[in-house]
Amino acid sequence: MRGDRLISILLLLQSQGQMTAKELSERLEVSERTIYRDMEALSSTGIPVFAERGKNGGWSLLEGYRTNLTGLKESEIRTLFVSPSEQLLDDLGLSRTSEEARNKLIASLPSTYRENAKDFWNRIHVDTSTWRMRKEKMAAFEVLKNAIWKENKLKIEYQRADGKTNEVVVKPLGLVAKGSRWYFIAFKDNDEIRNYRVSRIKSAEPISETFERPKDFDLPQYWRSSTEAFLENLPKYEVWVEVAPSILPRLQFTDRFVQRVEVENKNQDGWIPVKLSFDTEDEAKRYVLGFADQIKVIEPKELHDKILLMAEATVNFYQQKK
């Protein structure tokens, strides 16, 4: 265990440049005292690690020092060979590069691991595309990618969910793939970070002005926080229904607008009480009505009445079409 940790420290310092004992201890899930002992061990083996005191200090390697250490454990090698999403790599123009990198990595492995690595590639595959292979049109994707690397401000035309469009100047920070959809993360002029669905960006034009990307901005951490905040603020419309036993398995595979919250035992009539959560009342009405006489609303009472009116209107409409 300690040997693995020393290797991890060495590689972290090599990639990050400088890290405090606190940062290393949190990253490696050990105490700061353990980190200090590890540093003494690294130094005693001749590895040039040194500490800089002060507010901006920390541990680092002697400038220019590099190790060709490749002591990967088998489990670490497997993580590198999990199949990436071909669709997302294709969007980024990296499909061929990924394949070439995989072949080079296989060639660099010890012979004892090489066949296992190839076998793992053939046993695990990640596919983020939809079943109907619907790919969103992303008119400005290349412009967005270039602006992120060049730290160039952009003027984008964005279509909101209500169909209206507006122009805004942004400072690009990154791209995030959620499932098969891409989201563009950027500062607005007021330095508020916003998420833009790439398929809704109708145009993007670089302007002759760059900006300094915040050094402490962590895209994965930001996305996790943003996702948590989004989920917490989603509207909830909860409904108690009773369902026929034959459709209960279908409720396990609900769509993105509904969540099955609670299921109780059969009542005396043989129906099963279920609590469902929707984003809006309209989504609840359409969902429940789609099951016809296999599901009935218990609460709220007003939803029961509105679905009855919808059903009557549907019957009247088709009777008139005869």
PDB file of C-alpha atoms in Angstrom:
ATOM      1  CA  MET A   1       0.000   0.000   0.000  1.00  0.00           C
ATOM      2  CA  ARG A   2       2.747   2.469   0.929  1.00  0.00           C
ATOM      3  CA  GLY A   3       4.644   1.764  -2.266  1.00  0.00           C
ATOM      4  CA  ASP A   4       1.547   2.540  -4.323  1.00  0.00           C
ATOM      5  CA  ARG A   5       1.042   5.755  -2.348  1.00  0.00           C
ATOM      6  CA  LEU A   6       4.626   6.903  -2.914  1.00  0.00           C
ATOM      7  CA  ILE A   7       4.193   6.325  -6.634  1.00  0.00           C
ATOM      8  CA  SER A   8       0.939   8.295  -6.548  1.00  0.00           C
ATOM      9  CA  ILE A   9       2.626  11.211  -4.755  1.00  0.00           C
ATOM     10  CA  LEU A  10       5.447  11.247  -7.280  1.00  0.00           C
ATOM     11  CA  LEU A  11       3.052  11.273 -10.237  1.00  0.00           C
ATOM     12  CA  LEU A  12       0.815  13.929  -8.636  1.00  0.00           C
ATOM     13  CA  LEU A  13       3.750  16.270  -8.051  1.00  0.00           C
ATOM     14  CA  GLN A  14       4.977  15.642 -11.566  1.00  0.00           C
ATOM     15  CA  SER A  15       1.586  16.538 -13.085  1.00  0.00           C
ATOM     16  CA  GLN A  16       0.434  19.291 -10.675  1.00  0.00           C
ATOM     17  CA  GLY A  17       3.759  21.056 -10.070  1.00  0.00           C
ATOM     18  CA  GLN A  18       3.193  21.900  -6.412  1.00  0.00           C
ATOM     19  CA  MET A  19       0.816  20.580  -3.754  1.00  0.00           C
ATOM     20  CA  THR A  20       0.466  21.170  -0.040  1.00  0.00           C
ATOM     21  CA  ALA A  21       0.560  18.340   2.482  1.00  0.00           C
ATOM     22  CA  LYS A  22      -3.143  18.984   3.130  1.00  0.00           C
ATOM     23  CA  GLU A  23      -4.008  18.646  -0.579  1.00  0.00           C
ATOM     24  CA  LEU A  24      -2.009  15.432  -0.854  1.00  0.00           C
ATOM     25  CA  SER A  25      -3.564  13.981   2.284  1.00  0.00           C
ATOM     26  CA  GLU A  26      -7.095  14.700   1.031  1.00  0.00           C
ATOM     27  CA  ARG A  27      -6.312  13.304  -2.403  1.00  0.00           C
ATOM     28  CA  LEU A  28      -4.784  10.098  -1.029  1.00  0.00           C
ATOM     29  CA  GLU A  29      -7.107   9.818   2.006  1.00  0.00           C
ATOM     30  CA  VAL A  30      -4.365   9.693   4.636  1.00  0.00           C
ATOM     31  CA  SER A  31      -3.230  12.043   7.420  1.00  0.00           C
ATOM     32  CA  GLU A  32      -0.855  14.957   6.841  1.00  0.00           C
ATOM     33  CA  ARG A  33       1.586  13.278   9.221  1.00  0.00           C
ATOM     34  CA  THR A  34       1.642  10.270   6.890  1.00  0.00           C
ATOM     35  CA  ILE A  35       2.391  12.562   3.944  1.00  0.00           C
ATOM     36  CA  TYR A  36       5.392  14.067   5.778  1.00  0.00           C
ATOM     37  CA  ARG A  37       6.744  10.570   6.468  1.00  0.00           C
ATOM     38  CA  ASP A  38       6.215   9.639   2.809  1.00  0.00           C
ATOM     39  CA  MET A  39       8.157  12.718   1.722  1.00  0.00           C
ATOM     40  CA  GLU A  40      11.058  11.705   3.922  1.00  0.00           C
ATOM     41  CA  ALA A  41      10.959   8.243   2.351  1.00  0.00           C
ATOM     42  CA  LEU A  42      10.994   9.680  -1.183  1.00  0.00           C
ATOM     43  CA  SER A  43      13.884  11.990  -0.325  1.00  0.00           C
ATOM     44  CA  SER A  44      15.903   9.142   1.194  1.00  0.00           C
ATOM     45  CA  THR A  45      15.678   7.230  -2.097  1.00  0.00           C
ATOM     46  CA  GLY A  46      17.261  10.141  -3.970  1.00  0.00           C
ATOM     47  CA  ILE A  47      14.106  11.647  -5.474  1.00  0.00           C
ATOM     48  CA  PRO A  48      14.506  15.471  -5.382  1.00  0.00           C
ATOM     49  CA  VAL A  49      11.407  16.558  -3.445  1.00  0.00           C
ATOM     50  CA  PHE A  50      11.532  19.784  -1.467  1.00  0.00           C
ATOM     51  CA  ALA A  51       9.155  21.915   0.576  1.00  0.00           C
ATOM     52  CA  GLU A  52       8.597  25.640   0.184  1.00  0.00           C
ATOM     53  CA  ARG A  53       7.317  27.367   3.312  1.00  0.00           C
ATOM     54  CA  GLY A  54       4.853  30.240   3.453  1.00  0.00           C
ATOM     55  CA  LYS A  55       1.316  31.037   2.389  1.00  0.00           C
ATOM     56  CA  ASN A  56       1.856  29.893  -1.203  1.00  0.00           C
ATOM     57  CA  GLY A  57       4.218  27.069  -0.339  1.00  0.00           C
ATOM     58  CA  GLY A  58       3.955  23.332  -0.701  1.00  0.00           C
ATOM     59  CA  TRP A  59       5.793  20.221  -1.851  1.00  0.00           C
ATOM     60  CA  SER A  60       7.252  19.980  -5.368  1.00  0.00           C
ATOM     61  CA  LEU A  61       9.881  18.208  -7.416  1.00  0.00           C
ATOM     62  CA  LEU A  62      13.145  19.771  -8.515  1.00  0.00           C
ATOM     63  CA  GLU A  63      12.504  21.710 -11.708  1.00  0.00           C
ATOM     64  CA  GLY A  64      13.116  19.567 -14.756  1.00  0.00           C
ATOM     65  CA  TYR A  65      12.939  16.271 -12.894  1.00  0.00           C
ATOM     66  CA  ARG A  66      10.853  13.629 -14.634  1.00  0.00           C
ATOM     67  CA  THR A  67      10.323   9.943 -14.064  1.00  0.00           C
ATOM     68  CA  ASN A  68       9.486   7.356 -16.697  1.00  0.00           C
ATOM     69  CA  LEU A  69       7.688   5.335 -14.038  1.00  0.00           C
ATOM     70  CA  THR A  70       4.977   3.105 -15.571  1.00  0.00           C
ATOM     71  CA  GLY A  71       4.199   0.878 -12.595  1.00  0.00           C
ATOM     72  CA  LEU A  72       0.469   0.640 -13.224  1.00  0.00           C
ATOM     73  CA  LYS A  73      -1.530  -1.933 -11.307  1.00  0.00           C
ATOM     74  CA  GLU A  74      -3.790  -4.282 -13.271  1.00  0.00           C
ATOM     75  CA  SER A  75      -6.942  -2.564 -11.971  1.00  0.00           C
ATOM     76  CA  GLU A  76      -5.557   0.812 -13.102  1.00  0.00           C
ATOM     77  CA  ILE A  77      -4.804  -0.587 -16.542  1.00  0.00           C
ATOM     78  CA  ARG A  78      -8.393  -1.781 -16.808  1.00  0.00           C
ATOM     79  CA  THR A  79      -9.731   1.704 -16.114  1.00  0.00           C
ATOM     80  CA  LEU A  80      -7.695   3.000 -19.052  1.00  0.00           C
ATOM     81  CA  PHE A  81      -9.222   0.392 -21.344  1.00  0.00           C
ATOM     82  CA  VAL A  82     -12.882   1.032 -20.604  1.00  0.00           C
ATOM     83  CA  SER A  83     -14.335   1.787 -24.025  1.00  0.00           C
ATOM     84  CA  PRO A  84     -15.029   5.518 -24.439  1.00  0.00           C
ATOM     85  CA  SER A  85     -18.175   6.725 -26.177  1.00  0.00           C
ATOM     86  CA  GLU A  86     -17.561   6.517 -29.926  1.00  0.00           C
ATOM     87  CA  GLN A  87     -20.256   9.121 -30.570  1.00  0.00           C
ATOM     88  CA  LEU A  88     -18.738  11.687 -28.220  1.00  0.00           C
ATOM     89  CA  LEU A  89     -15.219  11.056 -29.521  1.00  0.00           C
ATOM     90  CA  ASP A  90     -16.539  11.499 -33.055  1.00  0.00           C
ATOM     91  CA  ASP A  91     -18.154  14.819 -32.056  1.00  0.00           C
ATOM     92  CA  LEU A  92     -14.756  15.962 -30.774  1.00  0.00           C
ATOM     93  CA  GLY A  93     -12.925  14.648 -33.836  1.00  0.00           C
ATOM     94  CA  LEU A  94     -10.898  12.232 -31.696  1.00  0.00           C
ATOM     95  CA  SER A  95     -12.085   8.789 -32.839  1.00  0.00           C
ATOM     96  CA  ARG A  96      -8.911   7.901 -34.740  1.00  0.00           C
ATOM     97  CA  THR A  97      -6.671   9.483 -32.109  1.00  0.00           C
ATOM     98  CA  SER A  98      -8.291   7.380 -29.392  1.00  0.00           C
ATOM     99  CA  GLU A  99      -7.708   4.155 -31.311  1.00  0.00           C
ATOM    100  CA  GLU A 100      -4.072   5.048 -31.981  1.00  0.00           C
ATOM    101  CA  ALA A 101      -3.511   5.928 -28.312  1.00  0.00           C
ATOM    102  CA  ARG A 102      -5.027   2.597 -27.245  1.00  0.00           C
ATOM    103  CA  ASN A 103      -2.717   0.671 -29.563  1.00  0.00           C
ATOM    104  CA  LYS A 104       0.329   2.566 -28.265  1.00  0.00           C
ATOM    105  CA  LEU A 105      -0.707   1.911 -24.674  1.00  0.00           C
ATOM    106  CA  ILE A 106      -1.105  -1.815 -25.360  1.00  0.00           C
ATOM    107  CA  ALA A 107       2.333  -1.925 -26.960  1.00  0.00           C
ATOM    108  CA  SER A 108       3.912  -0.212 -23.921  1.00  0.00           C
ATOM    109  CA  LEU A 109       2.501  -2.689 -21.389  1.00  0.00           C
ATOM    110  CA  PRO A 110       4.439  -5.633 -19.996  1.00  0.00           C
ATOM    111  CA  SER A 111       3.623  -8.845 -21.844  1.00  0.00           C
ATOM    112  CA  THR A 112       1.895 -10.268 -18.743  1.00  0.00           C
ATOM    113  CA  TYR A 113      -0.725  -7.511 -18.916  1.00  0.00           C
ATOM    114  CA  ARG A 114      -1.008  -7.048 -22.674  1.00  0.00           C
ATOM    115  CA  GLU A 115      -3.474  -9.850 -23.457  1.00  0.00           C
ATOM    116  CA  ASN A 116      -5.592  -9.063 -20.412  1.00  0.00           C
ATOM    117  CA  ALA A 117      -5.866  -5.435 -21.547  1.00  0.00           C
ATOM    118  CA  LYS A 118      -7.021  -6.463 -25.032  1.00  0.00           C
ATOM    119  CA  ASP A 119      -9.510  -8.891 -23.523  1.00  0.00           C
ATOM    120  CA  PHE A 120     -10.947  -6.200 -21.232  1.00  0.00           C
ATOM    121  CA  TRP A 121     -11.489  -3.913 -24.240  1.00  0.00           C
ATOM    122  CA  ASN A 122     -13.576  -6.651 -25.866  1.00  0.00           C
ATOM    123  CA  ARG A 123     -15.719  -7.293 -22.768  1.00  0.00           C
ATOM    124  CA  ILE A 124     -16.785  -3.756 -21.775  1.00  0.00           C
ATOM    125  CA  HIS A 125     -18.246  -1.267 -24.271  1.00  0.00           C
ATOM    126  CA  VAL A 126     -19.864   2.123 -23.580  1.00  0.00           C
ATOM    127  CA  ASP A 127     -22.501   3.418 -26.018  1.00  0.00           C
ATOM    128  CA  THR A 128     -24.138   6.773 -25.222  1.00  0.00           C
ATOM    129  CA  SER A 129     -26.176   7.030 -28.431  1.00  0.00           C
ATOM    130  CA  THR A 130     -29.972   6.748 -28.383  1.00  0.00           C
ATOM    131  CA  TRP A 131     -31.833   3.718 -29.760  1.00  0.00           C
ATOM    132  CA  ARG A 132     -33.267   5.711 -32.645  1.00  0.00           C
ATOM    133  CA  MET A 133     -29.851   7.244 -33.370  1.00  0.00           C
ATOM    134  CA  ARG A 134     -31.213  10.784 -33.233  1.00  0.00           C
ATOM    135  CA  LYS A 135     -28.268  13.129 -33.246  1.00  0.00           C
ATOM    136  CA  GLU A 136     -28.829  16.739 -32.284  1.00  0.00           C
ATOM    137  CA  LYS A 137     -27.716  19.306 -34.839  1.00  0.00           C
ATOM    138  CA  MET A 138     -24.871  21.375 -33.421  1.00  0.00           C
ATOM    139  CA  ALA A 139     -24.222  24.238 -35.819  1.00  0.00           C
ATOM    140  CA  ALA A 140     -21.604  26.003 -33.700  1.00  0.00           C
ATOM    141  CA  PHE A 141     -19.749  23.073 -32.142  1.00  0.00           C
ATOM    142  CA  GLU A 142     -16.395  23.641 -33.887  1.00  0.00           C
ATOM    143  CA  VAL A 143     -16.431  27.358 -33.052  1.00  0.00           C
ATOM    144  CA  LEU A 144     -17.133  26.564 -29.403  1.00  0.00           C
ATOM    145  CA  LYS A 145     -14.279  24.033 -29.204  1.00  0.00           C
ATOM    146  CA  ASN A 146     -11.764  26.462 -30.711  1.00  0.00           C
ATOM    147  CA  ALA A 147     -12.832  29.320 -28.439  1.00  0.00           C
ATOM    148  CA  ILE A 148     -12.391  27.161 -25.335  1.00  0.00           C
ATOM    149  CA  TRP A 149      -8.759  26.404 -26.193  1.00  0.00           C
ATOM    150  CA  LYS A 150      -7.958  29.950 -27.362  1.00  0.00           C
ATOM    151  CA  GLU A 151      -9.789  31.623 -24.440  1.00  0.00           C
ATOM    152  CA  ASN A 152     -11.601  33.834 -26.932  1.00  0.00           C
ATOM    153  CA  LYS A 153     -14.848  35.615 -26.105  1.00  0.00           C
ATOM    154  CA  LEU A 154     -17.851  34.657 -28.226  1.00  0.00           C
ATOM    155  CA  LYS A 155     -21.067  36.313 -29.289  1.00  0.00           C
ATOM    156  CA  ILE A 156     -23.697  33.571 -29.414  1.00  0.00           C
ATOM    157  CA  GLU A 157     -27.296  33.486 -30.551  1.00  0.00           C
ATOM    158  CA  TYR A 158     -29.156  31.187 -28.152  1.00  0.00           C
ATOM    159  CA  GLN A 159     -32.675  29.780 -28.454  1.00  0.00           C
ATOM    160  CA  ARG A 160     -34.370  29.459 -25.083  1.00  0.00           C
ATOM    161  CA  ALA A 161     -36.832  26.718 -24.148  1.00  0.00           C
ATOM    162  CA  ASP A 162     -39.751  29.046 -24.961  1.00  0.00           C
ATOM    163  CA  GLY A 163     -38.500  29.401 -28.551  1.00  0.00           C
ATOM    164  CA  LYS A 164     -37.266  32.989 -28.218  1.00  0.00           C
ATOM    165  CA  THR A 165     -33.675  33.800 -29.138  1.00  0.00           C
ATOM    166  CA  ASN A 166     -31.266  36.317 -27.684  1.00  0.00           C
ATOM    167  CA  GLU A 167     -27.660  37.349 -28.261  1.00  0.00           C
ATOM    168  CA  VAL A 168     -25.126  37.266 -25.454  1.00  0.00           C
ATOM    169  CA  VAL A 169     -21.356  37.669 -25.142  1.00  0.00           C
ATOM    170  CA  VAL A 170     -19.746  34.853 -23.164  1.00  0.00           C
ATOM    171  CA  LYS A 171     -16.356  33.654 -21.916  1.00  0.00           C
ATOM    172  CA  PRO A 172     -16.036  29.920 -22.793  1.00  0.00           C
ATOM    173  CA  LEU A 173     -15.013  27.563 -19.987  1.00  0.00           C
ATOM    174  CA  GLY A 174     -15.730  24.048 -21.255  1.00  0.00           C
ATOM    175  CA  LEU A 175     -17.955  21.422 -22.828  1.00  0.00           C
ATOM    176  CA  VAL A 176     -19.809  18.705 -20.913  1.00  0.00           C
ATOM    177  CA  ALA A 177     -21.450  15.614 -22.401  1.00  0.00           C
ATOM    178  CA  LYS A 178     -24.560  14.524 -20.506  1.00  0.00           C
ATOM    179  CA  GLY A 179     -25.640  11.221 -22.041  1.00  0.00           C
ATOM    180  CA  SER A 180     -25.493  11.964 -25.761  1.00  0.00           C
ATOM    181  CA  ARG A 181     -26.108  15.722 -25.380  1.00  0.00           C
ATOM    182  CA  TRP A 182     -23.464  18.419 -25.200  1.00  0.00           C
ATOM    183  CA  TYR A 183     -23.613  21.448 -22.914  1.00  0.00           C
ATOM    184  CA  PHE A 184     -21.495  24.577 -23.248  1.00  0.00           C
ATOM    185  CA  ILE A 185     -20.304  26.126 -19.972  1.00  0.00           C
ATOM    186  CA  ALA A 186     -19.427  29.812 -20.023  1.00  0.00           C
ATOM    187  CA  PHE A 187     -19.274  33.058 -18.081  1.00  0.00           C
ATOM    188  CA  LYS A 188     -21.781  35.714 -19.030  1.00  0.00           C
ATOM    189  CA  ASP A 189     -20.694  39.361 -19.057  1.00  0.00           C
ATOM    190  CA  ASN A 190     -21.621  39.682 -15.393  1.00  0.00           C
ATOM    191  CA  ASP A 191     -19.324  36.722 -14.616  1.00  0.00           C
ATOM    192  CA  GLU A 192     -22.246  34.428 -13.831  1.00  0.00           C
ATOM    193  CA  ILE A 193     -21.554  30.868 -14.978  1.00  0.00           C
ATOM    194  CA  ARG A 194     -24.300  29.504 -17.246  1.00  0.00           C
ATOM    195  CA  ASN A 195     -24.998  26.198 -19.008  1.00  0.00           C
ATOM    196  CA  TYR A 196     -26.081  26.334 -22.657  1.00  0.00           C
ATOM    197  CA  ARG A 197     -27.400  23.349 -24.575  1.00  0.00           C
ATOM    198  CA  VAL A 198     -25.182  23.234 -27.664  1.00  0.00           C
ATOM    199  CA  SER A 199     -28.000  22.267 -30.041  1.00  0.00           C
ATOM    200  CA  ARG A 200     -29.798  25.514 -29.109  1.00  0.00           C
ATOM    201  CA  ILE A 201     -26.823  27.712 -29.998  1.00  0.00           C
ATOM    202  CA  LYS A 202     -27.841  28.865 -33.468  1.00  0.00           C
ATOM    203  CA  SER A 203     -24.627  30.732 -34.186  1.00  0.00           C
ATOM    204  CA  ALA A 204     -21.356  31.599 -32.477  1.00  0.00           C
ATOM    205  CA  GLU A 205     -18.949  34.305 -33.580  1.00  0.00           C
ATOM    206  CA  PRO A 206     -15.526  34.989 -32.032  1.00  0.00           C
ATOM    207  CA  ILE A 207     -14.921  38.607 -31.124  1.00  0.00           C
ATOM    208  CA  SER A 208     -11.485  40.225 -31.058  1.00  0.00           C
ATOM    209  CA  GLU A 209     -11.126  39.969 -27.315  1.00  0.00           C
ATOM    210  CA  THR A 210      -9.639  37.270 -25.106  1.00  0.00           C
ATOM    211  CA  PHE A 211     -10.016  36.677 -21.379  1.00  0.00           C
ATOM    212  CA  GLU A 212      -8.049  35.017 -18.599  1.00  0.00           C
ATOM    213  CA  ARG A 213      -9.495  31.681 -17.602  1.00  0.00           C
ATOM    214  CA  PRO A 214      -9.822  31.352 -13.794  1.00  0.00           C
ATOM    215  CA  LYS A 215      -7.027  29.083 -12.585  1.00  0.00           C
ATOM    216  CA  ASP A 216      -9.167  27.632  -9.815  1.00  0.00           C
ATOM    217  CA  PHE A 217     -12.111  26.698 -12.064  1.00  0.00           C
ATOM    218  CA  ASP A 218     -12.778  22.930 -11.850  1.00  0.00           C
ATOM    219  CA  LEU A 219     -15.156  21.849 -14.624  1.00  0.00           C
ATOM    220  CA  PRO A 220     -16.106  18.393 -13.206  1.00  0.00           C
ATOM    221  CA  GLN A 221     -16.719  19.851  -9.742  1.00  0.00           C
ATOM    222  CA  TYR A 222     -18.774  22.719 -11.181  1.00  0.00           C
ATOM    223  CA  TRP A 223     -20.898  20.305 -13.220  1.00  0.00           C
ATOM    224  CA  ARG A 224     -21.591  18.104 -10.198  1.00  0.00           C
ATOM    225  CA  SER A 225     -22.691  21.128  -8.164  1.00  0.00           C
ATOM    226  CA  SER A 226     -24.768  22.476 -11.043  1.00  0.00           C
ATOM    227  CA  THR A 227     -26.502  19.127 -11.539  1.00  0.00           C
ATOM    228  CA  GLU A 228     -27.297  18.807  -7.835  1.00  0.00           C
ATOM    229  CA  ALA A 229     -28.742  22.329  -7.744  1.00  0.00           C
ATOM    230  CA  PHE A 230     -30.827  21.642 -10.862  1.00  0.00           C
ATOM    231  CA  LEU A 231     -32.305  18.464  -9.391  1.00  0.00           C
ATOM    232  CA  GLU A 232     -33.069  20.131  -6.068  1.00  0.00           C
ATOM    233  CA  ASN A 233     -34.930  22.962  -7.794  1.00  0.00           C
ATOM    234  CA  LEU A 234     -37.003  20.819 -10.139  1.00  0.00           C
ATOM    235  CA  PRO A 235     -40.739  21.378  -9.656  1.00  0.00           C
ATOM    236  CA  LYS A 236     -42.633  18.467  -8.111  1.00  0.00           C
ATOM    237  CA  TYR A 237     -46.236  17.473  -8.645  1.00  0.00           C
ATOM    238  CA  GLU A 238     -46.989  14.350  -6.602  1.00  0.00           C
ATOM    239  CA  VAL A 239     -49.934  12.075  -7.288  1.00  0.00           C
ATOM    240  CA  TRP A 240     -51.396   9.044  -5.509  1.00  0.00           C
ATOM    241  CA  VAL A 241     -52.891   6.527  -7.921  1.00  0.00           C
ATOM    242  CA  GLU A 242     -54.104   2.954  -7.857  1.00  0.00           C
ATOM    243  CA  VAL A 243     -52.910   0.711 -10.673  1.00  0.00           C
ATOM    244  CA  ALA A 244     -53.867  -2.666 -12.046  1.00  0.00           C
ATOM    245  CA  PRO A 245     -51.234  -5.303 -11.137  1.00  0.00           C
ATOM    246  CA  SER A 246     -50.645  -6.035 -14.844  1.00  0.00           C
ATOM    247  CA  ILE A 247     -49.131  -2.586 -15.486  1.00  0.00           C
ATOM    248  CA  LEU A 248     -46.980  -2.307 -12.347  1.00  0.00           C
ATOM    249  CA  PRO A 249     -43.849  -3.654 -14.112  1.00  0.00           C
ATOM    250  CA  ARG A 250     -44.275  -0.957 -16.790  1.00  0.00           C
ATOM    251  CA  LEU A 251     -44.134   1.740 -14.111  1.00  0.00           C
ATOM    252  CA  GLN A 252     -40.592   0.595 -13.293  1.00  0.00           C
ATOM    253  CA  PHE A 253     -39.511   1.902 -16.690  1.00  0.00           C
ATOM    254  CA  THR A 254     -41.009   5.365 -16.490  1.00  0.00           C
ATOM    255  CA  ASP A 255     -39.884   8.172 -18.786  1.00  0.00           C
ATOM    256  CA  ARG A 256     -37.879  11.227 -17.749  1.00  0.00           C
ATOM    257  CA  PHE A 257     -40.983  13.196 -16.708  1.00  0.00           C
ATOM    258  CA  VAL A 258     -42.160  10.826 -13.979  1.00  0.00           C
ATOM    259  CA  GLN A 259     -40.640   9.069 -10.979  1.00  0.00           C
ATOM    260  CA  ARG A 260     -42.114   6.195  -9.026  1.00  0.00           C
ATOM    261  CA  VAL A 261     -41.757   7.284  -5.398  1.00  0.00           C
ATOM    262  CA  GLU A 262     -43.620   4.702  -3.316  1.00  0.00           C
ATOM    263  CA  VAL A 263     -45.505   1.429  -3.787  1.00  0.00           C
ATOM    264  CA  GLU A 264     -47.856  -0.154  -1.268  1.00  0.00           C
ATOM    265  CA  ASN A 265     -49.430  -3.606  -1.011  1.00  0.00           C
ATOM    266  CA  LYS A 266     -52.591  -4.572  -2.882  1.00  0.00           C
ATOM    267  CA  ASN A 267     -55.812  -3.237  -1.412  1.00  0.00           C
ATOM    268  CA  GLN A 268     -59.058  -5.187  -0.971  1.00  0.00           C
ATOM    269  CA  ASP A 269     -60.057  -4.560  -4.596  1.00  0.00           C
ATOM    270  CA  GLY A 270     -56.786  -6.006  -5.910  1.00  0.00           C
ATOM    271  CA  TRP A 271     -55.403  -2.617  -7.012  1.00  0.00           C
ATOM    272  CA  ILE A 272     -51.954  -1.373  -5.971  1.00  0.00           C
ATOM    273  CA  PRO A 273     -51.514   2.137  -4.487  1.00  0.00           C
ATOM    274  CA  VAL A 274     -48.543   3.960  -6.043  1.00  0.00           C
ATOM    275  CA  LYS A 275     -47.144   7.429  -5.441  1.00  0.00           C
ATOM    276  CA  LEU A 276     -45.826   9.151  -8.582  1.00  0.00           C
ATOM    277  CA  SER A 277     -43.911  12.407  -8.930  1.00  0.00           C
ATOM    278  CA  PHE A 278     -44.113  14.597 -12.050  1.00  0.00           C
ATOM    279  CA  ASP A 279     -42.616  17.931 -13.019  1.00  0.00           C
ATOM    280  CA  THR A 280     -45.992  19.485 -13.850  1.00  0.00           C
ATOM    281  CA  GLU A 281     -49.711  18.804 -13.675  1.00  0.00           C
ATOM    282  CA  ASP A 282     -49.939  18.645 -17.504  1.00  0.00           C
ATOM    283  CA  GLU A 283     -47.388  15.824 -17.603  1.00  0.00           C
ATOM    284  CA  ALA A 284     -49.370  13.956 -14.936  1.00  0.00           C
ATOM    285  CA  LYS A 285     -52.621  14.296 -16.916  1.00  0.00           C
ATOM    286  CA  ARG A 286     -51.106  12.984 -20.153  1.00  0.00           C
ATOM    287  CA  TYR A 287     -49.306  10.127 -18.422  1.00  0.00           C
ATOM    288  CA  VAL A 288     -52.293   8.853 -16.431  1.00  0.00           C
ATOM    289  CA  LEU A 289     -54.720   9.194 -19.341  1.00  0.00           C
ATOM    290  CA  GLY A 290     -52.389   7.069 -21.462  1.00  0.00           C
ATOM    291  CA  PHE A 291     -53.099   4.030 -19.280  1.00  0.00           C
ATOM    292  CA  ALA A 292     -56.881   4.344 -19.805  1.00  0.00           C
ATOM    293  CA  ASP A 293     -58.775   2.096 -17.346  1.00  0.00           C
ATOM    294  CA  GLN A 294     -55.620   0.533 -15.868  1.00  0.00           C
ATOM    295  CA  ILE A 295     -54.812   3.437 -13.551  1.00  0.00           C
ATOM    296  CA  LYS A 296     -57.005   5.747 -11.466  1.00  0.00           C
ATOM    297  CA  VAL A 297     -56.211   8.936  -9.568  1.00  0.00           C
ATOM    298  CA  ILE A 298     -56.864   9.040  -5.819  1.00  0.00           C
ATOM    299  CA  GLU A 299     -55.223  12.352  -4.937  1.00  0.00           C
ATOM    300  CA  PRO A 300     -55.327  15.218  -5.719  1.00  0.00           C
ATOM    301  CA  LYS A 301     -59.060  15.273  -6.405  1.00  0.00           C
ATOM    302  CA  GLU A 302     -58.811  18.141  -8.924  1.00  0.00           C
ATOM    303  CA  LEU A 303     -56.486  16.023 -11.105  1.00  0.00           C
ATOM    304  CA  HIS A 304     -59.122  13.259 -11.158  1.00  0.00           C
ATOM    305  CA  ASP A 305     -61.734  15.766 -12.394  1.00  0.00           C
ATOM    306  CA  LYS A 306     -59.453  17.263 -15.056  1.00  0.00           C
ATOM    307  CA  ILE A 307     -58.557  13.839 -16.480  1.00  0.00           C
ATOM    308  CA  LEU A 308     -62.265  12.988 -16.633  1.00  0.00           C
ATOM    309  CA  LEU A 309     -62.877  16.145 -18.684  1.00  0.00           C
ATOM    310  CA  MET A 310     -59.990  15.248 -21.012  1.00  0.00           C
ATOM    311  CA  ALA A 311     -61.381  11.733 -21.511  1.00  0.00           C
ATOM    312  CA  GLU A 312     -64.873  13.075 -22.266  1.00  0.00           C
ATOM    313  CA  ALA A 313     -63.459  15.597 -24.735  1.00  0.00           C
ATOM    314  CA  THR A 314     -61.540  12.795 -26.494  1.00  0.00           C
ATOM    315  CA  VAL A 315     -64.658  10.632 -26.793  1.00  0.00           C
ATOM    316  CA  ASN A 316     -66.727  13.539 -28.140  1.00  0.00           C
ATOM    317  CA  PHE A 317     -64.036  14.411 -30.668  1.00  0.00           C
ATOM    318  CA  TYR A 318     -63.912  10.929 -32.178  1.00  0.00           C
ATOM    319  CA  GLN A 319     -67.682  10.522 -32.148  1.00  0.00           C
ATOM    320  CA  GLN A 320     -67.975  13.665 -34.259  1.00  0.00           C
ATOM    321  CA  LYS A 321     -65.454  12.254 -36.761  1.00  0.00           C
ATOM    322  CA  LYS A 322     -67.638   9.220 -37.585  1.00  0.00           C
TER     323      LYS A 322
END
